[in-house]
Structures are given as C-alpha cells and as structure tokens.
Tab-separated table of C-alpha atoms in Angstrom:
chain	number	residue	atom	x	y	z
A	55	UNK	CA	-51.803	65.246	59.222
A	56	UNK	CA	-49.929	67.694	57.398
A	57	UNK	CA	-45.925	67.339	58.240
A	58	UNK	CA	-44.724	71.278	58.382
A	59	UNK	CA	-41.464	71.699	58.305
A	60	UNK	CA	-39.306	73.223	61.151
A	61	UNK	CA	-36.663	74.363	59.019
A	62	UNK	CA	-37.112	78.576	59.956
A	63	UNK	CA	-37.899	77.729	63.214
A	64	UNK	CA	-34.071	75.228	64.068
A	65	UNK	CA	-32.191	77.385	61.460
A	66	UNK	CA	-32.709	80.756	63.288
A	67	UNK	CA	-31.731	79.081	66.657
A	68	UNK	CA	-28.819	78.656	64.777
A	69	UNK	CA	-28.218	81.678	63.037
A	70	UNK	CA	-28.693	83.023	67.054
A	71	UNK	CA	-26.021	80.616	68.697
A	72	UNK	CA	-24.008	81.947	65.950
A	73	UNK	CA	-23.592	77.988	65.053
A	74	UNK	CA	-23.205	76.825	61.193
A	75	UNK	CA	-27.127	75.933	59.795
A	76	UNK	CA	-25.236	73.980	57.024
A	77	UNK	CA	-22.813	71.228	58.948
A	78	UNK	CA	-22.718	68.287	56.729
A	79	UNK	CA	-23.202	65.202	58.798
A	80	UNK	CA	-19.909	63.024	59.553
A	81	UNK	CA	-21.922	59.474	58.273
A	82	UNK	CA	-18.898	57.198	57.177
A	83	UNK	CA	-21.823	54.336	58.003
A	84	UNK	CA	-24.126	55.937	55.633
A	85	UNK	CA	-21.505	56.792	52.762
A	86	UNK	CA	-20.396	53.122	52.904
A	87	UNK	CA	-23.973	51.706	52.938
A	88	UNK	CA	-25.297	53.546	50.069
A	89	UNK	CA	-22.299	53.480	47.991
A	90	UNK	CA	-23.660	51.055	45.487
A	91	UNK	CA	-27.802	51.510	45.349
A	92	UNK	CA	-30.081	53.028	47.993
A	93	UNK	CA	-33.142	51.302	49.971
A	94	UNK	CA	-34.230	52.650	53.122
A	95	UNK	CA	-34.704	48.827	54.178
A	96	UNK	CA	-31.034	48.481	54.203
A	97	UNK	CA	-30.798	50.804	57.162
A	98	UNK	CA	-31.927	47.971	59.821
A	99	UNK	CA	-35.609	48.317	60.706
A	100	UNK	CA	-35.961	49.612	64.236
A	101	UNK	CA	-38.171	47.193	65.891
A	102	UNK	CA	-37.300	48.399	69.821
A	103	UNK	CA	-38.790	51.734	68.733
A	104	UNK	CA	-42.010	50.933	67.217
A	105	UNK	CA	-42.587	48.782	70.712
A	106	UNK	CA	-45.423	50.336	73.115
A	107	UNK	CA	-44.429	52.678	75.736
A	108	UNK	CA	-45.666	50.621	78.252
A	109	UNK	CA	-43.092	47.661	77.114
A	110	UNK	CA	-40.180	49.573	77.753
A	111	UNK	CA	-37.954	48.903	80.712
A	112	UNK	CA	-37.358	51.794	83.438
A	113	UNK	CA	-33.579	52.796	81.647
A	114	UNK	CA	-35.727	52.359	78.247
A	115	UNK	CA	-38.249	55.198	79.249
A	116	UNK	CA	-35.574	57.101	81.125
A	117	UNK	CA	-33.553	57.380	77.827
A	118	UNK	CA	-36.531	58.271	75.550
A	119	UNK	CA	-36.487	60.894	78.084
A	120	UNK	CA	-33.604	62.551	77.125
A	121	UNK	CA	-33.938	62.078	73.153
A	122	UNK	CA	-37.147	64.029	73.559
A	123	UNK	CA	-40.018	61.464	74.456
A	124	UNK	CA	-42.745	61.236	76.332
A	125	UNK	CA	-45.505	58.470	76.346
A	126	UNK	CA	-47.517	60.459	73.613
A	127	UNK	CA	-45.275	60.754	71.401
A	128	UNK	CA	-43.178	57.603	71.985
A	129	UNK	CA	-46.997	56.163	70.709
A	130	UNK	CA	-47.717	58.493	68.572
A	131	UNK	CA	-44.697	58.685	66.307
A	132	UNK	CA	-44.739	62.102	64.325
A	133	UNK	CA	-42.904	64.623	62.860
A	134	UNK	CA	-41.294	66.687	66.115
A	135	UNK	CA	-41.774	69.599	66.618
A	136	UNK	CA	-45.726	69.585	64.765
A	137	UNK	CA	-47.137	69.900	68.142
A	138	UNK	CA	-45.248	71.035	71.360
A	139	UNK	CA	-41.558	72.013	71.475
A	140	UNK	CA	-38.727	71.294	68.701
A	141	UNK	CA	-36.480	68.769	70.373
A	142	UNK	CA	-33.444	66.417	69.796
A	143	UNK	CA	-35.831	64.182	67.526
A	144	UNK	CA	-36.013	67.050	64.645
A	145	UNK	CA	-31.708	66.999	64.381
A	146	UNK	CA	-29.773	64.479	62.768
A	147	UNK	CA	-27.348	62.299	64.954
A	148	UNK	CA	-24.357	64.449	64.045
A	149	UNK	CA	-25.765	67.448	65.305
A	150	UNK	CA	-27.413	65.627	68.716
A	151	UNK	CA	-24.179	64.097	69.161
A	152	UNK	CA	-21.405	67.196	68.376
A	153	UNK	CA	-24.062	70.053	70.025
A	154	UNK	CA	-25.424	71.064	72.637
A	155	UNK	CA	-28.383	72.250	70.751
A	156	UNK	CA	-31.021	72.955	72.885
A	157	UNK	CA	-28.582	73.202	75.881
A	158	UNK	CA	-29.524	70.560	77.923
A	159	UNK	CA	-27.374	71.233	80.805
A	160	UNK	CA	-28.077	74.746	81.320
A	161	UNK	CA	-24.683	76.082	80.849
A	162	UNK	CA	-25.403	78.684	77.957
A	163	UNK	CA	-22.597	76.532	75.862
A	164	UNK	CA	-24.461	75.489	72.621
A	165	UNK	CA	-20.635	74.035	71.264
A	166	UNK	CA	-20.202	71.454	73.751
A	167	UNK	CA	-20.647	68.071	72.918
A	168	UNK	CA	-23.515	66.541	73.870
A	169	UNK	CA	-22.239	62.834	75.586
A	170	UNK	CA	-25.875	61.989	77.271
A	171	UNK	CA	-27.428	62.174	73.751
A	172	UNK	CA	-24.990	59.083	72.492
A	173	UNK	CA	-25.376	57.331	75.947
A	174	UNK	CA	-29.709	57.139	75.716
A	175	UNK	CA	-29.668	56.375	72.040
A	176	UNK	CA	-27.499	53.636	72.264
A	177	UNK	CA	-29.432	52.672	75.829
A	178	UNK	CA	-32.472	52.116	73.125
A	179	UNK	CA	-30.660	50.477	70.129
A	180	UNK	CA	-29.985	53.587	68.083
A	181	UNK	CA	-27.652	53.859	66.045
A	182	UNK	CA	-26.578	56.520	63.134
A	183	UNK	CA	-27.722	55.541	60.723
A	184	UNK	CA	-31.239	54.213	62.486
A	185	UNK	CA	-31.618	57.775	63.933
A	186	UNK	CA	-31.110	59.903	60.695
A	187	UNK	CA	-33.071	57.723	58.455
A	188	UNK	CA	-36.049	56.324	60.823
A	189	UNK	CA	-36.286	59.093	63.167
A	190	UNK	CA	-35.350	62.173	61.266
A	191	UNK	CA	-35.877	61.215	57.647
A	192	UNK	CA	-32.645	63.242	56.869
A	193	UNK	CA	-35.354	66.374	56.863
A	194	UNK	CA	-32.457	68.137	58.948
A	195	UNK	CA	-29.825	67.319	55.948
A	196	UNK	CA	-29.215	70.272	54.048
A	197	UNK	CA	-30.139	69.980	50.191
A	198	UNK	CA	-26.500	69.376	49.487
A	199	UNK	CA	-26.677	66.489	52.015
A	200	UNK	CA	-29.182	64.604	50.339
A	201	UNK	CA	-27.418	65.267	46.952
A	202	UNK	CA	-24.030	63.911	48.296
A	203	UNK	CA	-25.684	61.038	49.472
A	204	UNK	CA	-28.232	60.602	46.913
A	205	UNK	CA	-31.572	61.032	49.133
A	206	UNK	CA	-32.287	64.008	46.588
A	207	UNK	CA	-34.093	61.925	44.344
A	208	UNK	CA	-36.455	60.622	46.695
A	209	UNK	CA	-37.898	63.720	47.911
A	210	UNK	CA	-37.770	65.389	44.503
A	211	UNK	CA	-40.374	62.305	43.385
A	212	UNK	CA	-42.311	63.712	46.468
A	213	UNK	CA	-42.282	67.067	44.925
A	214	UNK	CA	-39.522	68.738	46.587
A	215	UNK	CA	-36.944	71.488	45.337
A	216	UNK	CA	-34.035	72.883	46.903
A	217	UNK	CA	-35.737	76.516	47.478
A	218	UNK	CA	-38.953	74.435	48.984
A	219	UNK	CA	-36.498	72.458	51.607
A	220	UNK	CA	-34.340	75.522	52.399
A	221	UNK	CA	-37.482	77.257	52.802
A	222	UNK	CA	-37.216	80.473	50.249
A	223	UNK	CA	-40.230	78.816	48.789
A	224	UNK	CA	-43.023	78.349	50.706
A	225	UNK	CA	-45.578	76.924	49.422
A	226	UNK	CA	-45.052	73.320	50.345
A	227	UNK	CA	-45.525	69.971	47.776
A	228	UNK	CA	-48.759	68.755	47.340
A	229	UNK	CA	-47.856	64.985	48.808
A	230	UNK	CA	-47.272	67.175	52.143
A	231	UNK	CA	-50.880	67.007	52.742
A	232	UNK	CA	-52.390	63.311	51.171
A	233	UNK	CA	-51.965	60.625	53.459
A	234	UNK	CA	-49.784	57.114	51.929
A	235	UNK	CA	-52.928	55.834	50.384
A	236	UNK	CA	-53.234	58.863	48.169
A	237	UNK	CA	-49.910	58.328	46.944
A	238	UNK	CA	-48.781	57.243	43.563
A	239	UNK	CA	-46.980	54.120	43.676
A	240	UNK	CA	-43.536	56.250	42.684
A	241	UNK	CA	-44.885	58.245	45.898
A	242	UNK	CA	-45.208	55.892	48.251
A	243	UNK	CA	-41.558	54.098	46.801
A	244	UNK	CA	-39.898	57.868	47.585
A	245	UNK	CA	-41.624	57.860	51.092
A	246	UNK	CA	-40.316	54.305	51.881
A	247	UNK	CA	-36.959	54.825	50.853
A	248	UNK	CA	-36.205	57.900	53.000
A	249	UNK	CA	-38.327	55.106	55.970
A	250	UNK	CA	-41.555	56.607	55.668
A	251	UNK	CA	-43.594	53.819	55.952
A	252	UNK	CA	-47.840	53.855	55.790
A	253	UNK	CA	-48.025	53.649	59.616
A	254	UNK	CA	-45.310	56.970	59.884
A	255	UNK	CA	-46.651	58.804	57.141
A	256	UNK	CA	-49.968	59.046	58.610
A	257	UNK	CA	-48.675	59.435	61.963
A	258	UNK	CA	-50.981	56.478	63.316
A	259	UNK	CA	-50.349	54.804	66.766
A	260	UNK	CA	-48.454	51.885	67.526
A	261	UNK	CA	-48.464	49.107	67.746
A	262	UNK	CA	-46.777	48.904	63.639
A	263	UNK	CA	-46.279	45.697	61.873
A	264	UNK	CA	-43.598	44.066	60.581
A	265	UNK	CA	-42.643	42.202	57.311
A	266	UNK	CA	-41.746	38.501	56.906
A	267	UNK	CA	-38.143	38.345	57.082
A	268	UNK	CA	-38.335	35.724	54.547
A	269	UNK	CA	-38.282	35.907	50.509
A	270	UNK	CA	-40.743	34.486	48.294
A	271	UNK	CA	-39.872	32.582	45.055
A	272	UNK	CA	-41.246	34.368	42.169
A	273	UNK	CA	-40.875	32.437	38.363
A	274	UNK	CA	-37.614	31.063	39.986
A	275	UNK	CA	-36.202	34.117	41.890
A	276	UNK	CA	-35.948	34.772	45.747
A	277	UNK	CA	-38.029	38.110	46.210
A	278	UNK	CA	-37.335	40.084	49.334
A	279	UNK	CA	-39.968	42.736	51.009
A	280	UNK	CA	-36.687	44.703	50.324
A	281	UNK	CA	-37.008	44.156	46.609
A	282	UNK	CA	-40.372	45.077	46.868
A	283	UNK	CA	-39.775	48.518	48.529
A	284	UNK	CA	-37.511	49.588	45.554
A	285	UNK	CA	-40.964	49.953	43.812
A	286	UNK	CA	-44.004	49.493	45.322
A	287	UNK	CA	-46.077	48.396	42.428
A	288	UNK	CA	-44.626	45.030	43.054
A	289	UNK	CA	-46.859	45.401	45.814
A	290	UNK	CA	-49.810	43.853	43.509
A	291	UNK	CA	-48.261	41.096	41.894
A	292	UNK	CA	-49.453	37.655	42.245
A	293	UNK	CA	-52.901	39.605	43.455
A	294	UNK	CA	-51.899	41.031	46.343
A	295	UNK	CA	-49.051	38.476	47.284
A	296	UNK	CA	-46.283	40.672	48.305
A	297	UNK	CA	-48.983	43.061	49.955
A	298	UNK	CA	-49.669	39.975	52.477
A	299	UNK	CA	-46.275	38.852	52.941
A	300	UNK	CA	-44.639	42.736	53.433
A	301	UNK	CA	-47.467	44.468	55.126
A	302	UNK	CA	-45.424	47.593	56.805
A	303	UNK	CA	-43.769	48.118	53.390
A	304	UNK	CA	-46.799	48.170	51.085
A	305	UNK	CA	-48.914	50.240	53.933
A	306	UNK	CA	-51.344	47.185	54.510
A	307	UNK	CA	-51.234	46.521	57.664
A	308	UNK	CA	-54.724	47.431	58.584
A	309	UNK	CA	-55.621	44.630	55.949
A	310	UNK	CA	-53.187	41.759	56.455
A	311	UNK	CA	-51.179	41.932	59.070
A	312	UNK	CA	-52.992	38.409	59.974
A	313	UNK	CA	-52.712	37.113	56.587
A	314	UNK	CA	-50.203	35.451	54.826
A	315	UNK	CA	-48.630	34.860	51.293
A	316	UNK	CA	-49.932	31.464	49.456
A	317	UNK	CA	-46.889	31.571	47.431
A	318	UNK	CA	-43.923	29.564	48.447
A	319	UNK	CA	-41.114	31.319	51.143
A	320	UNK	CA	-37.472	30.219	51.845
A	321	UNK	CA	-37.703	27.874	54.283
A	322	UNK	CA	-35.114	25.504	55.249
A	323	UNK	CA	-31.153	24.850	54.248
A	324	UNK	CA	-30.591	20.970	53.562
A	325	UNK	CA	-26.929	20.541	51.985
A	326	UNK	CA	-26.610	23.739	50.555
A	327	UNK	CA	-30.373	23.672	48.915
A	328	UNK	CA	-32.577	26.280	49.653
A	329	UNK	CA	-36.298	24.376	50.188
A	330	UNK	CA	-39.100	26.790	49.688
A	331	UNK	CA	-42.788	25.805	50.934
A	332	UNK	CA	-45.976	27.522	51.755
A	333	UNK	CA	-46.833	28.071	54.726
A	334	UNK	CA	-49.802	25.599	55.364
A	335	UNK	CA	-47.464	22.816	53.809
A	336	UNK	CA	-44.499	23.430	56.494
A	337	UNK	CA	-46.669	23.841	59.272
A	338	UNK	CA	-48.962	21.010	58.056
A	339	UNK	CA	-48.718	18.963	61.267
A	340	UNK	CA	-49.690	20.136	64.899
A	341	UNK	CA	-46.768	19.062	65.954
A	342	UNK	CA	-44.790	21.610	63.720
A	343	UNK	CA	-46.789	24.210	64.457
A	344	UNK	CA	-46.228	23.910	68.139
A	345	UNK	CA	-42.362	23.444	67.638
A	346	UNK	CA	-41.804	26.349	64.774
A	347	UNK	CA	-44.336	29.097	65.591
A	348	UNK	CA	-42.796	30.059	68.529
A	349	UNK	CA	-39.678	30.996	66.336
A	350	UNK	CA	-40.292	34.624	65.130
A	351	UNK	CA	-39.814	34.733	61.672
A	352	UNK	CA	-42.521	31.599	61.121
A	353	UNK	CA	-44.457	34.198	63.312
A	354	UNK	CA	-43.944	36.951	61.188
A	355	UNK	CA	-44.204	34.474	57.575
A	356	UNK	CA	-47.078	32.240	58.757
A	357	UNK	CA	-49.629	34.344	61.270
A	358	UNK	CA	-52.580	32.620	59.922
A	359	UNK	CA	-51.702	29.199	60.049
A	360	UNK	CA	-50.140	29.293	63.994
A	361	UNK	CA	-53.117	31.718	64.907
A	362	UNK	CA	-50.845	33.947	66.707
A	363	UNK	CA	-52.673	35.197	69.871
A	364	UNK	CA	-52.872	39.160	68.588
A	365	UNK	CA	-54.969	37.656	65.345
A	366	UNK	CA	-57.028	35.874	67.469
A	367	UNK	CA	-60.179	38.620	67.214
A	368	UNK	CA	-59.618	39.445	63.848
C-alpha cells in the first residue's frame, strides 16, 4: 500500500490556526540517544503496541482511544491519516503534547496544551522517543529536523529530498510504492532505522514478531539483531542465520518466526564467562526445556526446540 503523505493536508491546518508548521521538537531523549551513531533498535522496541486489540485491558483500549485508535487500526498498523481522518498518530509527541491540534476539547483553543495526550500514552507505555520513531517515523519532523538529528540520511537512501518531504515536489520516491521485499538491502537498512520494519512497511496485521534478545557468536564476536539492522545484508550470513534468529528485523517473519539459529547464542554468566550454546544443546534435556522455556527470551531464541504452542500448526 502506497504511504501518501499528509504533509498539505496537517500543514494548512496549521497555516489556518495561525500555529508555526515548522516547531522543532523539544527531544533532549533523542539528542542524547543518537549523539554517538544512530539505530532505530536503540529506541526500545514497543512490544505493548504490536499486542492484539483484543489483549488490551479496558484503560488500554480507553487510551488508544484518545491517541486516535480504534480496533482496525490498532490491528492494522498504518500510516494515519491513508484512510479515514488525520489524527494525533500523524504528529510527533511534541506537537500532541504542547497542542491542542485537532482540539479535542472543543474549546476553539488550538494553543493549549494538550495534558490527556501525555496521560493515554504513558497509560500504554509510550514514551518520546517510542512515539516519534515507532509511531510517527519522524514523517512530521521538518527536513531540518531530521538533519539536526541525523534521520536525513535514512530517508534520502529511500529516495527522499527536502522539496519531496516539504511537498513543493510532488512526485513521490519510487520506494513509496514497492513493498520491503522489493527493497534493496540499503533500502530496507533506511526503512529499519527510521522503525520501519517488514510487518509496518507493508502495513500487514498483527500479530508481529519479535527478535531473540540474545547475540550470536560470529568468528569470535557477540552479534546482536541490533548489529544486524545497521545493514541488512548481514541478514544472509551464515545462510540465512541472522534471518532466523532476527526475524522482525530482516522482514522474515512469515518464514521463521518458528525457526531458530543453529549457531551458538549467549547463554549463561558463570564467573564472569559468557557460555554460548545452541539451542538444542541447552535445552538438550526435558527437564530443561520445561524449566527454561517458560522464560521469554529462550522463547524468543529457541521456538523450535520448546515447540511453543503458536508454532504448533506450522
């Protein structure tokens, strides 16, 4: 599904409410996390909100209420706004935080902060830097933005230009309209570092997947799925390897989100030593498997080998 951008649309609300289109987002979080190198995996994956609808508690749903959800498109994440009306989703947090945007209360005061936004985000887990880089994908950062904080890169590699974002250009980038697996590997690297991953991109349903939490040891070094999403390529080594091990990263969850690495993961501390083993070899007793599996990241490393119930028909 092609992700059109809302830019005209939020900017001329704007220009109406006589607000600035341009406000550069207060992210002290963000200019301290990305001071040194940028992955979109250090922003903390958001597991709460790729949960089911139906999972969500009664304050859960009533929150995703007020940041602009329904059941649909708590499922069905996509870019808001594609389909139905713009909402707190397409603004960064500075903006749903310090504006009334969309005037919520009905008072015709657009300047007004905006205290119930803060109040269900946090209700859900959000936090700044979550909502801006999982929710919005900084698309409501102006171009300067993403310079001053170095997302400018990313999106350039996905063909974009300051006139295309600001919108005097309007004939969008050609990744706009290929889904992840059409990508080039630098592609798909750009998507995932602005937290695109192949489940968002092509705007599938939940539920998503998740990547062992674990490294791998590679000729000697520990090998993170974060080290992995600085280039996706990596994606192939060891045939396929780190595709198994980080499925949500490399976009394979389709394929393995059942299977697991045969190369050796960090698994136990014993004086200081790091002890890596495959799966089959620290699970290698029933016993084991009945006293580890139930502890999530041996879940998330080994699905295969404790035949996690969800695997069970595939």
């Amino acid at each position: 599904t092609t992700r059109q951008r809302q830019f005209h649309f939020l900017r001329t609300m704007n220009m109406k409410k006589q607000l600035y289109a341009y406000a550069t987002p207060v992210a002290i979080g963000i200019l301290s996390l990305f001071a040194q190198s940028i992955n979109a995996f250090d922003v903390p994956y958001p597991e709460f909100r790729f949960r089911e609808y139906n999972k969500l508690t009664a304050d859960e749903k009533e929150a995703a209420a007020v940041l602009g959800y329904d059941e649909e498109s708590w499922n069905q994440p996509k870019w808001p706004g594609e389909e139905g009306p713009v909402n707190a989703l397409a603004l960064t947090w500075w903006n749903n935080v310090g504006e009334d945007f969309f005037d919520y209360d009905g008072d015709g005061d657009y300047y007004e902060e905006n205290p119930n936004f803060i109040k269900a985000a946090a209700t859900l887990g959000f936090t700044e830097d979550v909502w801006d880089c999982w929710i919005n994908h900084y698309d409501y950062y102006s171009w300067d933005d993403l310079v001053e904080f170095r997302f400018d890169s990313f999106y350039k590699e996905l063909g974009w230009t300051a006139d295309k974002w600001s919108g005097s250009d309007t004939v969008l980038p050609d990744t706009d309209g290929k889904s992840f697996a059409e990508l080039s590997a630098e592609e798909k690297t750009a998507a995932v570092n602005v937290c695109y991953t192949q489940k968002l991109w092509d705007e599938e349903m939940l539920s998503l997947c998740v990547d062992s939490p674990r490294p791998i040891l590679l000729n000697g070094q520990e090998r993170s799925c974060d080290w992995v999403s600085d280039d996706l390529a990596r994606c192939d080594l060891k045939r396929g390897e780190f595709s198994k091990h980080c499925p949500n990263t490399c976009g394979t969850c389709d394929i393995n989100e059942c299977v697991q690495t045969n190369l050796r993961v960090l698994w136990d501390m014993k004086d200081e030593k790091k002890i890596f083993k495959k799966c089959v070899r620290g699970l290698k007793t029933e016993k084991k498997k009945q006293r580890l599996c139930t502890e999530k990241w041996v879940g998330e490393t080994c699905p295969e080998t404790c035949a996690l119930d969800k695997c069970s028909s595939q």
